[in-house]
Amino acid sequence: MNAPTWNVKIGINPISWMNDDLPSLGGETPLETALKEGAEIGYVGFELGNKFPKDAPALNAVLGKYNLACVSGWYSGRLAHRSVEEEIAAVASHLRLLADSGATVMVYGEVADAIQGEARPLYKRPRFQSQQQWQDYADKLTAFAKHLLDNGVRLAYHHHMGAYVETPADVDQLMALTGPEVGLLFDTGHITFAGGDALAVLNKHIDRICHVHCKDVRPNVVKLARNGHWSFLQAVINGAFSVPGDGSIDFPAILTRLYLHGYEGWLVVEAEQDPAVAPSYEYAKLGHDYLAKLVNAIPRLKREAA
């Protein structure tokens, strides 16, 4: 009998090599270095960053050189301020790039009023002030997500530190008020930093999860960030995040739950760190090998336990 397998793919975000929000962290690193090293480690796809080509033929060529897939790409949405029609117009070229490059999900990050890139303490993040504001935002998001689906790409909403949707309670609100067209990007690191129990949030919203970012956290740094009123980028520079297997998050439990639910999307290593402190290749390999070991072991362990 063939050994059971889990049909997921392990990808990575180029932030391990170069940080778009903070170019001083690896900004001098050529894109080809990241792609070559990522492929050598064993990753089968990359999320996009600022250094990637913005047209599909060129993007497919640079990824194809290393036999890599286009996993997804961050989109800086502003639906908290814009109309659906304005957002549809703004997303057009990025949506076309993803669809023509074989990606089936778009990472949606709400950047209107967000402070993730600013030198402001995280507690000053924006918040919706009424249930009506929440509902208006959710309605726009659902309509926008329908447009993406009509073009073959599902919206994967990224709850994020310093933004309107940060905490588990925010995620609960968003999922309750939006339609099923709106998928959830489950980010283990951000939800933990935001004070959540990653496994509990996963269990609550697993039916909506269409994309997974795997990042670990260092609890002592997160505590310092909260108590010291750090900005998000201060927390990143000081090592709040790391790759899976290098922090406190229970990835065996999280991945087992995803497996049992039948999740078959991407597991993306995305851990903002300073490459001068956490060397890109070393940490990218650590994260990949840790996840790959779990992906290979979990189906066998569950069969043996049955």
PDB file of C-alpha atoms in Angstrom:
ATOM      1  CA  MET A   1       0.000   0.000   0.000  1.00  0.00           C
ATOM      2  CA  ASN A   2       1.288   3.450  -0.924  1.00  0.00           C
ATOM      3  CA  ALA A   3       2.058   5.768   1.974  1.00  0.00           C
ATOM      4  CA  PRO A   4      -0.574   8.509   2.424  1.00  0.00           C
ATOM      5  CA  THR A   5       0.442  11.947   1.273  1.00  0.00           C
ATOM      6  CA  TRP A   6      -0.779  15.494   1.821  1.00  0.00           C
ATOM      7  CA  ASN A   7      -1.325  17.507  -1.340  1.00  0.00           C
ATOM      8  CA  VAL A   8      -0.007  20.878  -0.228  1.00  0.00           C
ATOM      9  CA  LYS A   9       2.786  22.983  -1.669  1.00  0.00           C
ATOM     10  CA  ILE A  10       5.451  24.825   0.296  1.00  0.00           C
ATOM     11  CA  GLY A  11       6.262  28.313  -0.971  1.00  0.00           C
ATOM     12  CA  ILE A  12       8.041  31.346   0.378  1.00  0.00           C
ATOM     13  CA  ASN A  13       7.772  35.096   0.387  1.00  0.00           C
ATOM     14  CA  PRO A  14      10.882  37.016  -0.735  1.00  0.00           C
ATOM     15  CA  ILE A  15      10.777  38.981   2.530  1.00  0.00           C
ATOM     16  CA  SER A  16      13.298  36.472   3.898  1.00  0.00           C
ATOM     17  CA  TRP A  17      15.811  38.096   1.541  1.00  0.00           C
ATOM     18  CA  MET A  18      14.440  41.623   1.016  1.00  0.00           C
ATOM     19  CA  ASN A  19      11.845  43.646   2.915  1.00  0.00           C
ATOM     20  CA  ASP A  20       9.697  45.922   0.745  1.00  0.00           C
ATOM     21  CA  ASP A  21       8.477  47.918   3.750  1.00  0.00           C
ATOM     22  CA  LEU A  22      11.979  48.417   5.130  1.00  0.00           C
ATOM     23  CA  PRO A  23      14.531  48.369   2.265  1.00  0.00           C
ATOM     24  CA  SER A  24      17.417  48.587   4.730  1.00  0.00           C
ATOM     25  CA  LEU A  25      16.682  44.921   5.457  1.00  0.00           C
ATOM     26  CA  GLY A  26      18.128  43.192   2.415  1.00  0.00           C
ATOM     27  CA  GLY A  27      17.169  45.833  -0.098  1.00  0.00           C
ATOM     28  CA  GLU A  28      20.451  45.374  -1.945  1.00  0.00           C
ATOM     29  CA  THR A  29      19.851  41.651  -2.551  1.00  0.00           C
ATOM     30  CA  PRO A  30      19.135  40.816  -6.216  1.00  0.00           C
ATOM     31  CA  LEU A  31      15.871  39.012  -6.962  1.00  0.00           C
ATOM     32  CA  GLU A  32      17.772  36.237  -8.729  1.00  0.00           C
ATOM     33  CA  THR A  33      19.614  35.442  -5.496  1.00  0.00           C
ATOM     34  CA  ALA A  34      16.328  34.828  -3.692  1.00  0.00           C
ATOM     35  CA  LEU A  35      14.898  32.721  -6.515  1.00  0.00           C
ATOM     36  CA  LYS A  36      18.050  30.642  -6.974  1.00  0.00           C
ATOM     37  CA  GLU A  37      18.446  29.983  -3.251  1.00  0.00           C
ATOM     38  CA  GLY A  38      14.754  29.331  -2.700  1.00  0.00           C
ATOM     39  CA  ALA A  39      14.621  26.767  -5.478  1.00  0.00           C
ATOM     40  CA  GLU A  40      17.836  25.140  -4.256  1.00  0.00           C
ATOM     41  CA  ILE A  41      16.344  24.767  -0.764  1.00  0.00           C
ATOM     42  CA  GLY A  42      13.270  23.044  -2.183  1.00  0.00           C
ATOM     43  CA  TYR A  43      10.560  25.698  -2.355  1.00  0.00           C
ATOM     44  CA  VAL A  44       8.255  25.235  -5.337  1.00  0.00           C
ATOM     45  CA  GLY A  45       6.812  28.737  -5.516  1.00  0.00           C
ATOM     46  CA  PHE A  46       7.277  32.375  -4.534  1.00  0.00           C
ATOM     47  CA  GLU A  47       4.886  35.103  -3.553  1.00  0.00           C
ATOM     48  CA  LEU A  48       5.581  38.345  -5.354  1.00  0.00           C
ATOM     49  CA  GLY A  49       7.462  41.390  -4.104  1.00  0.00           C
ATOM     50  CA  ASN A  50       8.463  44.771  -5.495  1.00  0.00           C
ATOM     51  CA  LYS A  51      11.429  43.418  -7.470  1.00  0.00           C
ATOM     52  CA  PHE A  52       9.376  40.990  -9.569  1.00  0.00           C
ATOM     53  CA  PRO A  53       8.354  41.870 -13.161  1.00  0.00           C
ATOM     54  CA  LYS A  54       4.908  43.414 -13.450  1.00  0.00           C
ATOM     55  CA  ASP A  55       3.848  41.689 -16.673  1.00  0.00           C
ATOM     56  CA  ALA A  56       3.010  38.002 -16.917  1.00  0.00           C
ATOM     57  CA  PRO A  57       5.370  36.916 -19.742  1.00  0.00           C
ATOM     58  CA  ALA A  58       8.403  38.428 -17.994  1.00  0.00           C
ATOM     59  CA  LEU A  59       7.302  37.117 -14.595  1.00  0.00           C
ATOM     60  CA  ASN A  60       6.709  33.616 -15.912  1.00  0.00           C
ATOM     61  CA  ALA A  61      10.105  33.696 -17.585  1.00  0.00           C
ATOM     62  CA  VAL A  62      12.023  34.667 -14.439  1.00  0.00           C
ATOM     63  CA  LEU A  63      10.146  32.136 -12.296  1.00  0.00           C
ATOM     64  CA  GLY A  64      10.336  29.461 -14.976  1.00  0.00           C
ATOM     65  CA  LYS A  65      14.119  29.741 -15.037  1.00  0.00           C
ATOM     66  CA  TYR A  66      14.070  28.105 -11.591  1.00  0.00           C
ATOM     67  CA  ASN A  67      10.959  25.970 -12.128  1.00  0.00           C
ATOM     68  CA  LEU A  68       9.021  28.045  -9.602  1.00  0.00           C
ATOM     69  CA  ALA A  69       5.303  28.844  -9.489  1.00  0.00           C
ATOM     70  CA  CYS A  70       3.697  32.217  -8.830  1.00  0.00           C
ATOM     71  CA  VAL A  71       1.999  31.616  -5.479  1.00  0.00           C
ATOM     72  CA  SER A  72       0.214  34.925  -5.012  1.00  0.00           C
ATOM     73  CA  GLY A  73       0.930  38.604  -4.576  1.00  0.00           C
ATOM     74  CA  TRP A  74       0.151  41.232  -1.966  1.00  0.00           C
ATOM     75  CA  TYR A  75      -2.356  43.865  -2.982  1.00  0.00           C
ATOM     76  CA  SER A  76      -2.579  47.113  -1.005  1.00  0.00           C
ATOM     77  CA  GLY A  77      -6.319  47.610  -0.802  1.00  0.00           C
ATOM     78  CA  ARG A  78      -8.109  50.769   0.333  1.00  0.00           C
ATOM     79  CA  LEU A  79     -11.731  49.698   0.532  1.00  0.00           C
ATOM     80  CA  ALA A  80     -12.010  51.381   3.926  1.00  0.00           C
ATOM     81  CA  HIS A  81     -11.928  54.622   1.901  1.00  0.00           C
ATOM     82  CA  ARG A  82     -12.612  53.700  -1.728  1.00  0.00           C
ATOM     83  CA  SER A  83     -15.740  52.544  -3.478  1.00  0.00           C
ATOM     84  CA  VAL A  84     -15.893  49.052  -4.971  1.00  0.00           C
ATOM     85  CA  GLU A  85     -15.700  50.553  -8.444  1.00  0.00           C
ATOM     86  CA  GLU A  86     -12.564  52.518  -7.566  1.00  0.00           C
ATOM     87  CA  GLU A  87     -10.943  49.411  -6.091  1.00  0.00           C
ATOM     88  CA  ILE A  88     -11.805  47.310  -9.131  1.00  0.00           C
ATOM     89  CA  ALA A  89     -10.122  49.887 -11.342  1.00  0.00           C
ATOM     90  CA  ALA A  90      -7.085  50.057  -9.079  1.00  0.00           C
ATOM     91  CA  VAL A  91      -6.597  46.283  -8.936  1.00  0.00           C
ATOM     92  CA  ALA A  92      -6.933  45.628 -12.668  1.00  0.00           C
ATOM     93  CA  SER A  93      -3.271  45.254 -13.639  1.00  0.00           C
ATOM     94  CA  HIS A  94      -2.346  43.245 -10.524  1.00  0.00           C
ATOM     95  CA  LEU A  95      -5.330  40.946 -10.961  1.00  0.00           C
ATOM     96  CA  ARG A  96      -4.409  40.345 -14.576  1.00  0.00           C
ATOM     97  CA  LEU A  97      -0.800  39.615 -13.597  1.00  0.00           C
ATOM     98  CA  LEU A  98      -1.831  37.007 -11.026  1.00  0.00           C
ATOM     99  CA  ALA A  99      -4.473  35.371 -13.221  1.00  0.00           C
ATOM    100  CA  ASP A 100      -2.138  35.179 -16.231  1.00  0.00           C
ATOM    101  CA  SER A 101       0.644  33.751 -14.045  1.00  0.00           C
ATOM    102  CA  GLY A 102      -1.394  30.874 -12.638  1.00  0.00           C
ATOM    103  CA  ALA A 103      -2.033  32.224  -9.130  1.00  0.00           C
ATOM    104  CA  THR A 104      -5.467  31.397  -7.721  1.00  0.00           C
ATOM    105  CA  VAL A 105      -5.413  33.644  -4.634  1.00  0.00           C
ATOM    106  CA  MET A 106      -4.648  37.317  -4.063  1.00  0.00           C
ATOM    107  CA  VAL A 107      -3.320  38.492  -0.709  1.00  0.00           C
ATOM    108  CA  TYR A 108      -5.488  41.479   0.226  1.00  0.00           C
ATOM    109  CA  GLY A 109      -4.017  43.797   2.844  1.00  0.00           C
ATOM    110  CA  GLU A 110      -6.041  46.820   3.935  1.00  0.00           C
ATOM    111  CA  VAL A 111      -3.596  49.723   4.011  1.00  0.00           C
ATOM    112  CA  ALA A 112      -6.039  52.626   4.419  1.00  0.00           C
ATOM    113  CA  ASP A 113      -5.053  54.282   7.717  1.00  0.00           C
ATOM    114  CA  ALA A 114      -2.759  51.342   8.533  1.00  0.00           C
ATOM    115  CA  ILE A 115       0.383  52.128  10.531  1.00  0.00           C
ATOM    116  CA  GLN A 116       2.439  49.000   9.802  1.00  0.00           C
ATOM    117  CA  GLY A 117       5.074  51.043   7.999  1.00  0.00           C
ATOM    118  CA  GLU A 118       5.053  54.047  10.283  1.00  0.00           C
ATOM    119  CA  ALA A 119       7.011  54.946  13.389  1.00  0.00           C
ATOM    120  CA  ARG A 120       3.890  54.806  15.544  1.00  0.00           C
ATOM    121  CA  PRO A 121       3.066  52.392  18.386  1.00  0.00           C
ATOM    122  CA  LEU A 122       0.814  49.537  17.383  1.00  0.00           C
ATOM    123  CA  TYR A 123      -1.948  50.504  19.808  1.00  0.00           C
ATOM    124  CA  LYS A 124      -2.605  53.536  17.598  1.00  0.00           C
ATOM    125  CA  ARG A 125      -3.823  51.356  14.756  1.00  0.00           C
ATOM    126  CA  PRO A 126      -7.128  52.283  13.067  1.00  0.00           C
ATOM    127  CA  ARG A 127     -10.427  50.814  14.253  1.00  0.00           C
ATOM    128  CA  PHE A 128     -13.942  50.848  12.880  1.00  0.00           C
ATOM    129  CA  GLN A 129     -16.026  52.877  15.321  1.00  0.00           C
ATOM    130  CA  SER A 130     -19.492  51.444  14.721  1.00  0.00           C
ATOM    131  CA  GLN A 131     -21.247  48.304  13.561  1.00  0.00           C
ATOM    132  CA  GLN A 132     -22.415  50.223  10.502  1.00  0.00           C
ATOM    133  CA  GLN A 133     -18.819  50.992   9.525  1.00  0.00           C
ATOM    134  CA  TRP A 134     -18.020  47.310   9.852  1.00  0.00           C
ATOM    135  CA  GLN A 135     -21.010  46.340   7.723  1.00  0.00           C
ATOM    136  CA  ASP A 136     -20.284  48.910   5.017  1.00  0.00           C
ATOM    137  CA  TYR A 137     -16.690  47.706   4.798  1.00  0.00           C
ATOM    138  CA  ALA A 138     -17.723  44.053   4.722  1.00  0.00           C
ATOM    139  CA  ASP A 139     -20.286  44.659   1.977  1.00  0.00           C
ATOM    140  CA  LYS A 140     -17.678  46.370  -0.193  1.00  0.00           C
ATOM    141  CA  LEU A 141     -15.186  43.601   0.455  1.00  0.00           C
ATOM    142  CA  THR A 142     -17.693  40.914  -0.553  1.00  0.00           C
ATOM    143  CA  ALA A 143     -18.530  42.713  -3.790  1.00  0.00           C
ATOM    144  CA  PHE A 144     -14.835  43.169  -4.568  1.00  0.00           C
ATOM    145  CA  ALA A 145     -14.148  39.503  -3.820  1.00  0.00           C
ATOM    146  CA  LYS A 146     -16.897  38.481  -6.239  1.00  0.00           C
ATOM    147  CA  HIS A 147     -15.155  40.478  -8.960  1.00  0.00           C
ATOM    148  CA  LEU A 148     -11.868  38.681  -8.270  1.00  0.00           C
ATOM    149  CA  LEU A 149     -13.600  35.278  -8.392  1.00  0.00           C
ATOM    150  CA  ASP A 150     -15.136  36.152 -11.750  1.00  0.00           C
ATOM    151  CA  ASN A 151     -11.523  36.454 -12.935  1.00  0.00           C
ATOM    152  CA  GLY A 152     -10.386  33.152 -11.405  1.00  0.00           C
ATOM    153  CA  VAL A 153      -8.671  34.543  -8.304  1.00  0.00           C
ATOM    154  CA  ARG A 154      -9.923  34.296  -4.727  1.00  0.00           C
ATOM    155  CA  LEU A 155      -9.438  37.105  -2.247  1.00  0.00           C
ATOM    156  CA  ALA A 156      -7.329  35.978   0.719  1.00  0.00           C
ATOM    157  CA  TYR A 157      -7.811  38.601   3.424  1.00  0.00           C
ATOM    158  CA  HIS A 158      -4.651  39.235   5.450  1.00  0.00           C
ATOM    159  CA  HIS A 159      -5.356  40.169   9.065  1.00  0.00           C
ATOM    160  CA  HIS A 160      -2.315  42.280   9.895  1.00  0.00           C
ATOM    161  CA  MET A 161      -0.678  44.106  12.772  1.00  0.00           C
ATOM    162  CA  GLY A 162      -1.333  47.844  12.641  1.00  0.00           C
ATOM    163  CA  ALA A 163      -4.443  47.597  10.453  1.00  0.00           C
ATOM    164  CA  TYR A 164      -8.218  47.639  10.862  1.00  0.00           C
ATOM    165  CA  VAL A 165      -8.387  43.848  11.077  1.00  0.00           C
ATOM    166  CA  GLU A 166      -5.726  42.731  13.530  1.00  0.00           C
ATOM    167  CA  THR A 167      -7.135  40.776  16.493  1.00  0.00           C
ATOM    168  CA  PRO A 168      -9.127  37.535  16.697  1.00  0.00           C
ATOM    169  CA  ALA A 169     -12.225  39.626  17.490  1.00  0.00           C
ATOM    170  CA  ASP A 170     -11.640  41.646  14.309  1.00  0.00           C
ATOM    171  CA  VAL A 171     -11.338  38.442  12.284  1.00  0.00           C
ATOM    172  CA  ASP A 172     -14.565  37.162  13.853  1.00  0.00           C
ATOM    173  CA  GLN A 173     -16.376  40.335  12.813  1.00  0.00           C
ATOM    174  CA  LEU A 174     -15.013  40.260   9.292  1.00  0.00           C
ATOM    175  CA  MET A 175     -15.907  36.619   8.705  1.00  0.00           C
ATOM    176  CA  ALA A 176     -19.391  37.072  10.190  1.00  0.00           C
ATOM    177  CA  LEU A 177     -20.227  40.056   8.001  1.00  0.00           C
ATOM    178  CA  THR A 178     -18.670  39.059   4.664  1.00  0.00           C
ATOM    179  CA  GLY A 179     -19.898  36.492   2.188  1.00  0.00           C
ATOM    180  CA  PRO A 180     -18.157  33.187   1.464  1.00  0.00           C
ATOM    181  CA  GLU A 181     -16.491  34.807  -1.543  1.00  0.00           C
ATOM    182  CA  VAL A 182     -14.098  36.444   0.907  1.00  0.00           C
ATOM    183  CA  GLY A 183     -11.405  33.958   1.826  1.00  0.00           C
ATOM    184  CA  LEU A 184      -9.191  34.267   4.882  1.00  0.00           C
ATOM    185  CA  LEU A 185      -5.419  34.289   4.809  1.00  0.00           C
ATOM    186  CA  PHE A 186      -4.462  32.648   8.096  1.00  0.00           C
ATOM    187  CA  ASP A 187      -1.174  34.101   9.326  1.00  0.00           C
ATOM    188  CA  THR A 188       0.105  32.199  12.354  1.00  0.00           C
ATOM    189  CA  GLY A 189       2.518  34.937  13.402  1.00  0.00           C
ATOM    190  CA  HIS A 190       0.240  37.945  13.085  1.00  0.00           C
ATOM    191  CA  ILE A 191      -2.670  36.333  14.929  1.00  0.00           C
ATOM    192  CA  THR A 192      -0.356  35.279  17.758  1.00  0.00           C
ATOM    193  CA  PHE A 193       1.260  38.720  17.972  1.00  0.00           C
ATOM    194  CA  ALA A 194      -2.265  40.171  18.090  1.00  0.00           C
ATOM    195  CA  GLY A 195      -2.969  38.198  21.258  1.00  0.00           C
ATOM    196  CA  GLY A 196      -4.733  35.236  19.726  1.00  0.00           C
ATOM    197  CA  ASP A 197      -4.463  31.490  20.113  1.00  0.00           C
ATOM    198  CA  ALA A 198      -3.536  30.472  16.578  1.00  0.00           C
ATOM    199  CA  LEU A 199      -5.094  27.005  16.789  1.00  0.00           C
ATOM    200  CA  ALA A 200      -8.339  28.361  18.251  1.00  0.00           C
ATOM    201  CA  VAL A 201      -8.662  30.950  15.459  1.00  0.00           C
ATOM    202  CA  LEU A 202      -7.870  28.280  12.885  1.00  0.00           C
ATOM    203  CA  ASN A 203     -10.564  25.979  14.251  1.00  0.00           C
ATOM    204  CA  LYS A 204     -13.155  28.756  14.279  1.00  0.00           C
ATOM    205  CA  HIS A 205     -12.613  29.916  10.691  1.00  0.00           C
ATOM    206  CA  ILE A 206     -11.119  26.910   8.936  1.00  0.00           C
ATOM    207  CA  ASP A 207     -13.903  26.767   6.337  1.00  0.00           C
ATOM    208  CA  ARG A 208     -12.898  30.210   5.061  1.00  0.00           C
ATOM    209  CA  ILE A 209      -9.130  29.717   5.026  1.00  0.00           C
ATOM    210  CA  CYS A 210      -7.776  29.705   1.464  1.00  0.00           C
ATOM    211  CA  HIS A 211      -4.141  30.623   2.074  1.00  0.00           C
ATOM    212  CA  VAL A 212      -1.681  30.135   4.946  1.00  0.00           C
ATOM    213  CA  HIS A 213       1.339  32.190   5.994  1.00  0.00           C
ATOM    214  CA  CYS A 214       3.639  30.240   8.275  1.00  0.00           C
ATOM    215  CA  LYS A 215       5.660  32.445  10.594  1.00  0.00           C
ATOM    216  CA  ASP A 216       6.779  31.824  14.138  1.00  0.00           C
ATOM    217  CA  VAL A 217       7.010  34.311  17.000  1.00  0.00           C
ATOM    218  CA  ARG A 218       9.457  34.958  19.797  1.00  0.00           C
ATOM    219  CA  PRO A 219       7.156  35.631  22.801  1.00  0.00           C
ATOM    220  CA  ASN A 220       9.735  37.608  24.759  1.00  0.00           C
ATOM    221  CA  VAL A 221      10.139  40.087  21.889  1.00  0.00           C
ATOM    222  CA  VAL A 222       6.375  40.349  21.348  1.00  0.00           C
ATOM    223  CA  LYS A 223       5.971  41.134  25.056  1.00  0.00           C
ATOM    224  CA  LEU A 224       8.625  43.839  24.847  1.00  0.00           C
ATOM    225  CA  ALA A 225       6.930  45.270  21.758  1.00  0.00           C
ATOM    226  CA  ARG A 226       3.583  45.488  23.532  1.00  0.00           C
ATOM    227  CA  ASN A 227       4.906  46.809  26.831  1.00  0.00           C
ATOM    228  CA  GLY A 228       7.301  49.238  25.154  1.00  0.00           C
ATOM    229  CA  HIS A 229       4.718  50.601  22.680  1.00  0.00           C
ATOM    230  CA  TRP A 230       6.907  49.709  19.712  1.00  0.00           C
ATOM    231  CA  SER A 231       5.947  50.258  16.106  1.00  0.00           C
ATOM    232  CA  PHE A 232       5.492  47.231  13.878  1.00  0.00           C
ATOM    233  CA  LEU A 233       8.828  47.783  12.146  1.00  0.00           C
ATOM    234  CA  GLN A 234      10.589  48.101  15.518  1.00  0.00           C
ATOM    235  CA  ALA A 235       9.173  44.719  16.428  1.00  0.00           C
ATOM    236  CA  VAL A 236      10.379  43.244  13.131  1.00  0.00           C
ATOM    237  CA  ILE A 237      13.891  44.665  13.493  1.00  0.00           C
ATOM    238  CA  ASN A 238      14.123  43.323  17.035  1.00  0.00           C
ATOM    239  CA  GLY A 239      13.142  39.814  15.996  1.00  0.00           C
ATOM    240  CA  ALA A 240       9.474  39.370  16.903  1.00  0.00           C
ATOM    241  CA  PHE A 241       9.053  36.973  13.966  1.00  0.00           C
ATOM    242  CA  SER A 242      11.015  33.999  12.702  1.00  0.00           C
ATOM    243  CA  VAL A 243      10.528  31.001  10.453  1.00  0.00           C
ATOM    244  CA  PRO A 244       8.457  27.971  11.530  1.00  0.00           C
ATOM    245  CA  GLY A 245      10.261  25.873  14.114  1.00  0.00           C
ATOM    246  CA  ASP A 246      12.186  28.784  15.610  1.00  0.00           C
ATOM    247  CA  GLY A 247       9.584  30.115  18.039  1.00  0.00           C
ATOM    248  CA  SER A 248       6.656  29.187  20.243  1.00  0.00           C
ATOM    249  CA  ILE A 249       3.830  28.363  17.797  1.00  0.00           C
ATOM    250  CA  ASP A 250       2.517  24.787  17.762  1.00  0.00           C
ATOM    251  CA  PHE A 251       2.886  24.045  14.062  1.00  0.00           C
ATOM    252  CA  PRO A 252       2.357  20.271  14.424  1.00  0.00           C
ATOM    253  CA  ALA A 253      -1.132  20.930  15.821  1.00  0.00           C
ATOM    254  CA  ILE A 254      -1.917  23.613  13.241  1.00  0.00           C
ATOM    255  CA  LEU A 255      -0.790  21.568  10.257  1.00  0.00           C
ATOM    256  CA  THR A 256      -2.530  18.454  11.543  1.00  0.00           C
ATOM    257  CA  ARG A 257      -5.800  20.404  11.735  1.00  0.00           C
ATOM    258  CA  LEU A 258      -5.350  21.716   8.205  1.00  0.00           C
ATOM    259  CA  TYR A 259      -4.622  18.201   6.953  1.00  0.00           C
ATOM    260  CA  LEU A 260      -7.671  16.679   8.626  1.00  0.00           C
ATOM    261  CA  HIS A 261      -9.852  19.433   7.170  1.00  0.00           C
ATOM    262  CA  GLY A 262      -8.580  18.708   3.668  1.00  0.00           C
ATOM    263  CA  TYR A 263      -6.670  21.923   3.058  1.00  0.00           C
ATOM    264  CA  GLU A 264      -4.725  21.641  -0.206  1.00  0.00           C
ATOM    265  CA  GLY A 265      -3.441  25.152  -0.814  1.00  0.00           C
ATOM    266  CA  TRP A 266      -0.092  26.779  -0.174  1.00  0.00           C
ATOM    267  CA  LEU A 267       1.925  26.838   3.028  1.00  0.00           C
ATOM    268  CA  VAL A 268       4.023  29.980   2.657  1.00  0.00           C
ATOM    269  CA  VAL A 269       7.019  30.774   4.823  1.00  0.00           C
ATOM    270  CA  GLU A 270       6.828  34.506   5.431  1.00  0.00           C
ATOM    271  CA  ALA A 271       8.949  35.737   8.298  1.00  0.00           C
ATOM    272  CA  GLU A 272      10.060  39.352   8.442  1.00  0.00           C
ATOM    273  CA  GLN A 273      13.593  39.432   9.852  1.00  0.00           C
ATOM    274  CA  ASP A 274      16.856  41.288   9.385  1.00  0.00           C
ATOM    275  CA  PRO A 275      19.000  39.153   7.036  1.00  0.00           C
ATOM    276  CA  ALA A 276      22.107  40.515   8.737  1.00  0.00           C
ATOM    277  CA  VAL A 277      20.971  38.854  11.972  1.00  0.00           C
ATOM    278  CA  ALA A 278      19.020  35.923  10.517  1.00  0.00           C
ATOM    279  CA  PRO A 279      20.880  34.911   7.317  1.00  0.00           C
ATOM    280  CA  SER A 280      18.397  34.445   4.487  1.00  0.00           C
ATOM    281  CA  TYR A 281      19.488  31.061   3.174  1.00  0.00           C
ATOM    282  CA  GLU A 282      19.963  29.516   6.615  1.00  0.00           C
ATOM    283  CA  TYR A 283      16.572  30.591   7.922  1.00  0.00           C
ATOM    284  CA  ALA A 284      14.702  29.910   4.683  1.00  0.00           C
ATOM    285  CA  LYS A 285      16.103  26.366   4.760  1.00  0.00           C
ATOM    286  CA  LEU A 286      15.220  25.966   8.431  1.00  0.00           C
ATOM    287  CA  GLY A 287      11.622  26.948   7.749  1.00  0.00           C
ATOM    288  CA  HIS A 288      11.291  24.784   4.651  1.00  0.00           C
ATOM    289  CA  ASP A 289      12.804  21.692   6.186  1.00  0.00           C
ATOM    290  CA  TYR A 290      10.696  22.007   9.333  1.00  0.00           C
ATOM    291  CA  LEU A 291       7.448  22.314   7.367  1.00  0.00           C
ATOM    292  CA  ALA A 292       8.416  19.589   4.881  1.00  0.00           C
ATOM    293  CA  LYS A 293       9.107  17.164   7.718  1.00  0.00           C
ATOM    294  CA  LEU A 294       5.673  17.825   9.199  1.00  0.00           C
ATOM    295  CA  VAL A 295       3.910  17.614   5.833  1.00  0.00           C
ATOM    296  CA  ASN A 296       5.512  14.243   5.173  1.00  0.00           C
ATOM    297  CA  ALA A 297       4.918  12.860   8.678  1.00  0.00           C
ATOM    298  CA  ILE A 298       1.358  13.959   9.485  1.00  0.00           C
ATOM    299  CA  PRO A 299      -0.549  11.710   7.025  1.00  0.00           C
ATOM    300  CA  ARG A 300       1.426   8.646   8.157  1.00  0.00           C
ATOM    301  CA  LEU A 301       0.981   9.459  11.845  1.00  0.00           C
ATOM    302  CA  LYS A 302      -2.779   9.988  11.456  1.00  0.00           C
ATOM    303  CA  ARG A 303      -3.152   6.688   9.572  1.00  0.00           C
ATOM    304  CA  GLU A 304      -1.218   4.823  12.245  1.00  0.00           C
ATOM    305  CA  ALA A 305      -3.382   6.399  14.961  1.00  0.00           C
ATOM    306  CA  ALA A 306      -6.617   5.447  13.190  1.00  0.00           C
TER     307      ALA A 306
END
